[in-house]
């Protein structure tokens, strides 16, 4: 099945998933101490600050797309403790954008190609859930999400993420989760993280 045709049937819409995930991301971000920013994360390319920057840049680019506007160009300034403030603002703006009128109905030109906003929102939910786990794990915080929500995101991800997308950068090879892994741990193992 093509990612552009995945609607999720009767599942939660991507904006409904993000309405749960983004506030959790903001809670985790609010509890990160600036002394933790240079620490490693399970996302092998990034420190904690790197994950924050990555998510901030994506959210800042995606929010205008959901509103049907041009994405801004330009890089963020160097890492510092203000990354936490920028992260929080970007997450709030992304949630506002994905809830805006027509966000799920418009066709969006995404980094992965053109797709309906409804599908792109589900990809953003998957990304947010996994990177939220990265941040929480890196900083000793819980990442507690409802198992039903995780199951919906997991089901979508297993349809959307194909072997040819596993280039070692965006997605690494699937990892084997522990026998007693939680639903979130099974999903992040599918994304290529070692749990």
Coordinates of N, CA and C in Angstrom, one line a residue:
X1 N 0.8 -1.2 0.0 CA 0.0 0.0 0.0 C 0.9 1.2 0.0
X2 N 0.6 2.2 -0.8 CA 1.3 3.5 -0.9 C 1.0 4.3 0.4
X3 N 2.0 5.0 0.9 CA 1.9 5.8 2.0 C 0.9 6.9 1.8
X4 N 0.7 7.3 0.5 CA -0.2 8.4 0.2 C -1.7 8.0 0.3
X5 N -1.9 6.7 0.4 CA -3.3 6.2 0.4 C -3.7 5.7 1.8
X6 N -2.8 5.8 2.8 CA -3.1 5.3 4.1 C -3.9 6.3 4.9
X7 N -5.1 5.9 5.1 CA -6.0 6.8 5.9 C -6.3 6.3 7.3
X8 N -6.0 5.0 7.6 CA -6.2 4.6 8.9 C -7.6 4.1 9.2
X9 N -8.5 4.0 8.3 CA -9.8 3.5 8.5 C -10.5 4.3 9.6
X10 N -11.0 3.5 10.6 CA -11.7 4.1 11.8 C -10.7 4.5 12.9
X11 N -9.4 4.5 12.7 CA -8.4 4.8 13.7 C -8.5 6.3 14.0
X12 N -7.8 6.7 15.0 CA -7.7 8.1 15.4 C -7.0 8.8 14.2
X13 N -7.5 10.0 13.9 CA -6.8 10.8 12.9 C -5.5 11.3 13.5
X14 N -4.5 11.6 12.6 CA -3.2 12.1 13.0 C -3.3 13.3 13.9
X15 N -4.2 14.2 13.6 CA -4.3 15.4 14.5 C -4.8 15.0 15.9
X16 N -5.6 14.0 16.0 CA -6.0 13.5 17.3 C -4.9 12.9 18.0
X17 N -4.0 12.1 17.3 CA -2.9 11.5 17.9 C -1.9 12.6 18.4
X18 N -1.7 13.6 17.6 CA -0.8 14.7 17.9 C -1.3 15.5 19.1
X19 N -2.6 15.6 19.2 CA -3.2 16.3 20.4 C -2.9 15.6 21.7
X20 N -2.5 14.4 21.7 CA -2.0 13.6 22.9 C -0.5 13.7 22.9
X21 N 0.1 13.4 21.8 CA 1.6 13.3 21.8 C 2.3 14.6 22.1
X22 N 1.8 15.7 21.4 CA 2.6 17.0 21.6 C 2.5 17.5 23.0
X23 N 1.4 17.5 23.7 CA 1.5 18.0 25.1 C 2.4 17.1 25.9
X24 N 2.5 15.8 25.6 CA 3.5 15.0 26.4 C 4.9 15.4 26.0
X25 N 5.2 15.7 24.7 CA 6.5 16.2 24.3 C 6.8 17.5 25.1
X26 N 5.9 18.4 25.2 CA 6.1 19.6 25.8 C 6.4 19.4 27.3
X27 N 5.7 18.4 27.9 CA 6.0 18.1 29.4 C 7.4 17.6 29.5
X28 N 7.8 16.7 28.6 CA 9.2 16.2 28.7 C 10.2 17.3 28.5
X29 N 10.0 18.2 27.5 CA 10.9 19.3 27.2 C 11.0 20.2 28.4
X30 N 9.9 20.5 29.1 CA 9.9 21.4 30.2 C 10.7 20.8 31.4
X31 N 10.9 19.5 31.5 CA 11.6 18.9 32.6 C 13.1 18.6 32.2
X32 N 13.5 19.0 31.0 CA 14.9 18.8 30.7 C 15.8 19.9 31.3
X33 N 16.8 19.5 32.0 CA 17.7 20.5 32.6 C 18.7 20.9 31.6
X34 N 19.1 22.2 31.5 CA 20.1 22.6 30.5 C 21.4 21.8 30.6
X35 N 21.7 21.2 31.8 CA 22.9 20.4 31.9 C 22.8 19.1 31.2
X36 N 21.6 18.7 30.8 CA 21.4 17.5 30.0 C 21.5 17.6 28.5
X37 N 21.6 18.8 28.0 CA 21.6 19.1 26.6 C 22.7 18.4 25.8
X38 N 23.9 18.3 26.4 CA 25.0 17.7 25.7 C 25.1 16.2 25.8
X39 N 24.1 15.6 26.5 CA 24.1 14.2 26.7 C 23.7 13.4 25.5
X40 N 24.1 12.1 25.4 CA 23.8 11.3 24.2 C 22.3 11.0 24.2
X41 N 21.8 10.5 23.1 CA 20.4 10.1 23.0 C 20.4 8.8 22.2
X42 N 19.3 8.0 22.3 CA 19.2 6.8 21.5 C 19.2 7.0 20.0
X43 N 18.9 8.2 19.6 CA 19.0 8.6 18.2 C 20.4 8.9 17.9
X44 N 21.1 7.9 17.3 CA 22.6 7.9 17.4 C 23.3 9.1 16.8
X45 N 22.6 9.8 15.9 CA 23.2 11.0 15.3 C 23.1 12.2 16.2
X46 N 22.3 12.2 17.2 CA 22.0 13.4 18.0 C 22.3 13.3 19.5
X47 N 22.7 14.4 20.1 CA 22.7 14.6 21.5 C 21.3 15.0 21.9
X48 N 21.0 15.2 23.1 CA 19.7 15.7 23.6 C 19.3 17.0 22.8
X49 N 20.3 17.9 22.8 CA 20.1 19.2 22.1 C 19.9 19.0 20.7
X50 N 20.5 18.0 20.1 CA 20.4 17.7 18.7 C 19.0 17.2 18.4
X51 N 18.4 16.4 19.2 CA 17.0 15.9 19.0 C 16.1 17.1 19.1
X52 N 16.3 17.9 20.1 CA 15.4 19.1 20.3 C 15.5 20.0 19.1
X53 N 16.7 20.2 18.5 CA 16.9 21.1 17.3 C 16.2 20.5 16.1
X54 N 16.4 19.2 16.0 CA 15.8 18.4 14.8 C 14.3 18.6 14.9
X55 N 13.7 18.3 16.0 CA 12.3 18.4 16.2 C 11.8 19.8 16.0
X56 N 12.5 20.8 16.5 CA 12.1 22.2 16.4 C 12.1 22.6 14.9
X57 N 13.2 22.2 14.2 CA 13.3 22.5 12.8 C 12.2 21.9 12.0
X58 N 11.9 20.6 12.2 CA 10.8 19.9 11.5 C 9.5 20.6 11.8
X59 N 9.2 20.8 13.1 CA 7.9 21.4 13.5 C 7.7 22.8 12.9
X60 N 8.8 23.5 12.8 CA 8.8 24.9 12.3 C 8.5 24.9 10.8
X61 N 9.0 23.8 10.1 CA 8.7 23.7 8.7 C 7.4 23.1 8.4
X62 N 7.0 22.1 9.2 CA 5.7 21.4 9.0 C 4.5 22.3 9.3
X63 N 4.5 23.1 10.3 CA 3.4 23.9 10.7 C 2.8 24.7 9.6
X64 N 3.7 25.5 8.8 CA 3.1 26.2 7.7 C 2.5 25.3 6.6
X65 N 3.1 24.1 6.4 CA 2.6 23.2 5.4 C 1.1 22.8 5.7
X66 N 0.9 22.6 7.0 CA -0.5 22.2 7.4 C -1.5 23.4 7.3
X67 N -0.9 24.6 7.3 CA -1.8 25.8 7.1 C -1.9 26.2 5.7
X68 N -1.2 25.5 4.8 CA -1.2 25.8 3.4 C -0.3 27.0 3.1
X69 N 0.7 27.3 3.9 CA 1.6 28.4 3.7 C 3.0 27.9 3.3
X70 N 3.8 28.8 2.9 CA 5.2 28.5 2.5 C 6.0 28.3 3.8
X71 N 6.9 27.3 3.8 CA 7.7 27.0 4.9 C 8.9 28.0 5.0
X72 N 9.3 28.4 6.2 CA 10.4 29.4 6.3 C 11.7 28.7 5.9
X73 N 12.7 29.5 5.5 CA 14.0 28.9 5.2 C 15.0 29.5 6.2
X74 N 16.1 28.8 6.3 CA 17.1 29.3 7.3 C 17.3 28.4 8.4
X75 N 18.5 28.4 9.0 CA 18.9 27.5 10.1 C 18.6 28.2 11.4
X76 N 18.5 27.4 12.4 CA 18.4 27.9 13.8 C 19.8 28.3 14.2
X77 N 19.9 29.3 15.2 CA 21.2 29.6 15.8 C 21.8 28.4 16.5
X78 N 23.1 28.5 16.9 CA 23.7 27.4 17.6 C 23.0 26.9 18.8
X79 N 23.2 25.7 19.2 CA 22.6 25.1 20.4 C 22.9 25.9 21.7
X80 N 21.9 26.1 22.5 CA 22.1 26.6 23.8 C 20.8 26.3 24.6
X81 N 20.7 26.8 25.8 CA 19.5 26.5 26.6 C 18.2 27.1 26.1
X82 N 18.3 28.0 25.2 CA 17.1 28.6 24.6 C 16.5 27.5 23.6
X83 N 17.2 26.5 23.3 CA 16.6 25.4 22.5 C 15.3 24.9 23.1
X84 N 15.3 24.8 24.5 CA 14.1 24.3 25.2 C 12.9 25.2 25.0
X85 N 13.2 26.6 24.9 CA 12.1 27.5 24.7 C 11.6 27.4 23.3
X86 N 12.5 27.3 22.3 CA 12.2 27.2 20.9 C 11.4 25.9 20.6
X87 N 11.9 24.9 21.3 CA 11.2 23.6 21.1 C 9.7 23.7 21.6
X88 N 9.5 24.2 22.8 CA 8.2 24.4 23.3 C 7.3 25.2 22.4
X89 N 7.8 26.3 21.9 CA 7.0 27.2 21.0 C 6.7 26.5 19.7
X90 N 7.7 25.8 19.1 CA 7.5 25.1 17.9 C 6.5 23.9 18.0
X91 N 6.5 23.2 19.1 CA 5.5 22.2 19.3 C 4.1 22.7 19.5
X92 N 4.0 23.8 20.2 CA 2.7 24.5 20.3 C 2.1 24.9 19.0
X93 N 3.0 25.5 18.2 CA 2.6 26.0 16.9 C 2.2 24.9 15.9
X94 N 3.0 23.8 16.0 CA 2.6 22.6 15.2 C 1.3 22.1 15.5
X95 N 1.0 21.9 16.8 CA -0.3 21.4 17.2 C -1.4 22.4 16.8
X96 N -1.2 23.7 16.9 CA -2.2 24.6 16.4 C -2.4 24.5 14.9
X97 N -1.3 24.3 14.2 CA -1.4 24.2 12.7 C -2.1 22.9 12.3
X98 N -1.8 21.8 12.9 CA -2.5 20.5 12.5 C -3.9 20.5 12.8
X99 N -4.4 21.4 13.8 CA -5.8 21.5 14.1 C -6.5 22.5 13.3
X100 N -5.8 23.2 12.5 CA -6.4 24.4 11.7 C -7.3 23.8 10.6
X101 N -8.3 24.7 10.2 CA -9.2 24.2 9.2 C -8.5 23.8 7.9
X102 N -8.9 22.6 7.4 CA -8.4 22.1 6.2 C -7.0 21.4 6.2
X103 N -6.4 21.4 7.4 CA -5.1 20.8 7.6 C -5.0 19.4 7.1
X104 N -6.0 18.6 7.4 CA -5.9 17.2 7.0 C -6.4 17.0 5.5
X105 N -7.1 17.9 5.0 CA -7.6 17.8 3.6 C -6.7 18.2 2.5
X106 N -5.8 19.1 2.9 CA -5.0 19.7 1.8 C -3.9 18.7 1.4
X107 N -3.4 18.8 0.2 CA -2.2 18.0 -0.3 C -1.0 18.8 0.1
X108 N -0.1 18.1 0.7 CA 1.2 18.7 1.3 C 2.4 18.1 0.6
X109 N 3.3 19.0 0.1 CA 4.5 18.6 -0.4 C 5.5 18.4 0.7
X110 N 5.7 17.2 1.1 CA 6.5 16.8 2.3 C 7.9 16.4 1.8
X111 N 8.9 16.2 2.8 CA 10.2 15.7 2.4 C 10.1 14.3 1.8
X112 N 9.0 13.6 2.1 CA 8.8 12.2 1.5 C 8.0 12.2 0.2
X113 N 7.7 13.4 -0.3 CA 6.8 13.5 -1.5 C 5.5 14.1 -1.1
X114 N 4.7 14.2 -2.2 CA 3.3 14.8 -2.0 C 2.4 13.8 -1.3
X115 N 1.6 14.2 -0.4 CA 0.7 13.3 0.3 C -0.4 14.1 1.0
X116 N -1.5 13.5 1.3 CA -2.6 14.2 2.0 C -2.2 14.6 3.4
X117 N -2.7 15.7 3.9 CA -2.4 16.1 5.2 C -2.8 15.1 6.2
X118 N -3.8 14.3 6.0 CA -4.2 13.3 6.9 C -3.2 12.2 7.1
X119 N -2.5 11.9 6.0 CA -1.4 10.8 6.1 C -0.2 11.5 6.7
X120 N 0.2 12.7 6.3 CA 1.4 13.3 6.8 C 1.2 13.5 8.3
X121 N 0.1 13.9 8.8 CA -0.1 14.0 10.3 C 0.2 12.7 11.0
X122 N -0.2 11.6 10.4 CA 0.1 10.3 11.1 C 1.6 10.0 11.1
X123 N 2.3 10.4 10.0 CA 3.8 10.3 10.0 C 4.4 11.2 11.0
X124 N 3.9 12.4 11.2 CA 4.4 13.3 12.2 C 4.2 12.8 13.6
X125 N 3.0 12.1 13.8 CA 2.7 11.5 15.1 C 3.7 10.4 15.4
X126 N 4.0 9.6 14.4 CA 5.0 8.5 14.6 C 6.4 9.1 14.9
X127 N 6.8 10.1 14.2 CA 8.1 10.7 14.5 C 8.1 11.4 15.9
X128 N 7.0 12.0 16.2 CA 7.0 12.7 17.6 C 7.0 11.6 18.7
X129 N 6.3 10.5 18.5 CA 6.3 9.5 19.5 C 7.7 8.9 19.7
X130 N 8.3 8.6 18.6 CA 9.7 8.0 18.7 C 10.7 9.0 19.3
X131 N 10.7 10.2 18.8 CA 11.6 11.2 19.3 C 11.3 11.6 20.8
X132 N 10.0 11.5 21.1 CA 9.7 11.7 22.5 C 10.3 10.7 23.4
X133 N 10.3 9.4 22.9 CA 11.0 8.4 23.7 C 12.5 8.6 23.8
X134 N 13.1 9.1 22.7 CA 14.5 9.5 22.7 C 14.8 10.5 23.8
X135 N 14.0 11.5 23.9 CA 14.2 12.6 24.8 C 14.0 12.1 26.3
X136 N 12.9 11.4 26.5 CA 12.5 10.9 27.8 C 13.6 9.9 28.3
X137 N 14.0 9.0 27.4 CA 15.0 8.0 27.8 C 16.3 8.7 28.1
X138 N 16.7 9.7 27.3 CA 18.0 10.4 27.5 C 18.1 11.1 28.8
X139 N 16.9 11.6 29.3 CA 16.9 12.5 30.4 C 16.3 11.9 31.7
X140 N 16.1 10.6 31.6 CA 15.6 9.8 32.8 C 14.1 10.2 33.1
X141 N 13.3 10.3 32.1 CA 11.9 10.7 32.3 C 11.0 9.5 31.8
X142 N 9.8 9.4 32.4 CA 8.9 8.4 31.8 C 8.3 8.9 30.5
X143 N 8.0 8.0 29.6 CA 7.3 8.3 28.4 C 6.1 7.4 28.3
X144 N 5.1 7.9 29.1 CA 3.9 7.1 29.2 C 2.8 7.5 28.3
X145 N 2.5 6.7 27.3 CA 1.4 6.9 26.4 C 0.4 5.7 26.4
X146 N -0.8 6.0 26.2 CA -1.9 5.0 26.2 C -1.5 3.9 25.2
X147 N -1.6 2.6 25.6 CA -1.2 1.5 24.7 C -2.1 1.5 23.4
X148 N -3.3 1.9 23.5 CA -4.1 1.9 22.2 C -3.6 3.0 21.2
X149 N -3.2 4.1 21.7 CA -2.6 5.1 20.9 C -1.3 4.6 20.2
X150 N -0.4 4.0 21.1 CA 0.8 3.4 20.6 C 0.5 2.4 19.5
X151 N -0.5 1.5 19.8 CA -0.8 0.4 18.8 C -1.2 1.0 17.5
X152 N -2.0 2.1 17.5 CA -2.4 2.7 16.2 C -1.2 3.3 15.5
X153 N -0.3 4.0 16.2 CA 0.8 4.6 15.6 C 1.7 3.5 15.0
X154 N 1.9 2.4 15.8 CA 2.7 1.2 15.4 C 2.1 0.6 14.1
X155 N 0.8 0.4 14.1 CA 0.2 -0.2 12.9 C 0.4 0.6 11.7
X156 N 0.3 1.9 11.8 CA 0.5 2.8 10.6 C 2.0 2.7 10.2
X157 N 2.9 2.8 11.2 CA 4.4 2.8 10.9 C 4.8 1.6 10.2
X158 N 4.2 0.4 10.6 CA 4.6 -0.8 9.9 C 4.1 -0.9 8.5
X159 N 3.1 -0.2 8.1 CA 2.7 -0.1 6.7 C 3.5 1.0 6.0
X160 N 3.8 2.1 6.7 CA 4.5 3.2 6.0 C 6.0 3.1 5.8
X161 N 6.7 2.5 6.8 CA 8.1 2.4 6.8 C 8.5 1.1 6.1
X162 N 9.1 1.2 4.9 CA 9.5 0.1 4.1 C 11.0 -0.1 4.2
X163 N 11.4 -1.3 3.8 CA 12.9 -1.6 3.9 C 13.7 -0.7 3.1
X164 N 13.3 -0.2 2.0 CA 14.1 0.7 1.2 C 14.3 2.1 1.8
X165 N 13.5 2.4 2.9 CA 13.6 3.6 3.6 C 14.7 3.5 4.7
X166 N 15.2 2.3 5.0 CA 16.1 2.1 6.1 C 17.5 2.3 5.6
X167 N 17.9 3.6 5.5 CA 19.2 3.9 5.0 C 20.3 4.1 6.1
X168 N 19.9 3.9 7.3 CA 20.8 4.1 8.4 C 20.7 5.5 9.0
X169 N 20.1 6.4 8.3 CA 20.0 7.8 8.7 C 18.6 8.0 9.3
X170 N 17.6 8.1 8.3 CA 16.2 8.3 8.8 C 15.8 7.1 9.6
X171 N 16.0 5.9 9.1 CA 15.7 4.7 9.8 C 16.8 3.7 9.7
X172 N 17.1 3.1 10.9 CA 18.1 2.0 10.9 C 17.4 0.7 10.7
X173 N 18.1 -0.4 10.7 CA 17.5 -1.7 10.6 C 16.7 -2.0 11.9
X174 N 15.6 -2.8 11.6 CA 14.7 -3.1 12.7 C 15.6 -3.9 13.8
X175 N 15.3 -3.5 15.1 CA 16.0 -4.2 16.2 C 15.0 -5.1 16.9
X176 N 15.6 -6.1 17.5 CA 14.8 -7.1 18.2 C 14.5 -6.6 19.6
X177 N 13.2 -6.3 20.0 CA 12.9 -5.9 21.3 C 13.0 -7.0 22.3
X178 N 13.1 -6.7 23.6 CA 13.2 -7.7 24.6 C 11.8 -8.4 24.7
X179 N 11.8 -9.6 25.2 CA 10.6 -10.3 25.3 C 9.5 -9.6 26.1
X180 N 10.0 -8.9 27.1 CA 9.0 -8.1 28.0 C 8.9 -6.7 27.6
X181 N 9.2 -6.3 26.4 CA 9.2 -4.9 25.9 C 7.8 -4.4 26.0
X182 N 7.7 -3.1 26.3 CA 6.4 -2.4 26.3 C 6.0 -2.1 24.9
X183 N 4.8 -1.7 24.6 CA 4.4 -1.4 23.2 C 5.2 -0.2 22.7
X184 N 5.6 0.8 23.5 CA 6.5 1.8 23.0 C 7.8 1.3 22.6
X185 N 8.4 0.4 23.5 CA 9.7 -0.2 23.2 C 9.7 -1.0 21.9
X186 N 8.6 -1.7 21.7 CA 8.5 -2.5 20.4 C 8.5 -1.6 19.2
X187 N 7.8 -0.4 19.3 CA 7.7 0.5 18.2 C 9.1 1.2 18.0
X188 N 9.7 1.6 19.0 CA 11.0 2.2 18.8 C 12.1 1.2 18.3
X189 N 11.9 -0.1 18.7 CA 12.8 -1.1 18.1 C 12.5 -1.2 16.6
X190 N 11.3 -1.2 16.2 CA 10.9 -1.2 14.8 C 11.5 0.0 14.1
X191 N 11.6 1.1 14.7 CA 12.2 2.3 14.1 C 13.7 2.2 14.0
X192 N 14.3 1.2 14.6 CA 15.8 1.0 14.5 C 16.5 1.4 15.8
X193 N 15.8 1.7 16.9 CA 16.5 2.0 18.1 C 16.8 0.7 18.9
X194 N 17.8 0.7 19.7 CA 18.1 -0.3 20.6 C 17.5 0.1 22.0
X195 N 16.6 -0.8 22.5 CA 15.9 -0.4 23.7 C 16.6 -1.0 24.9

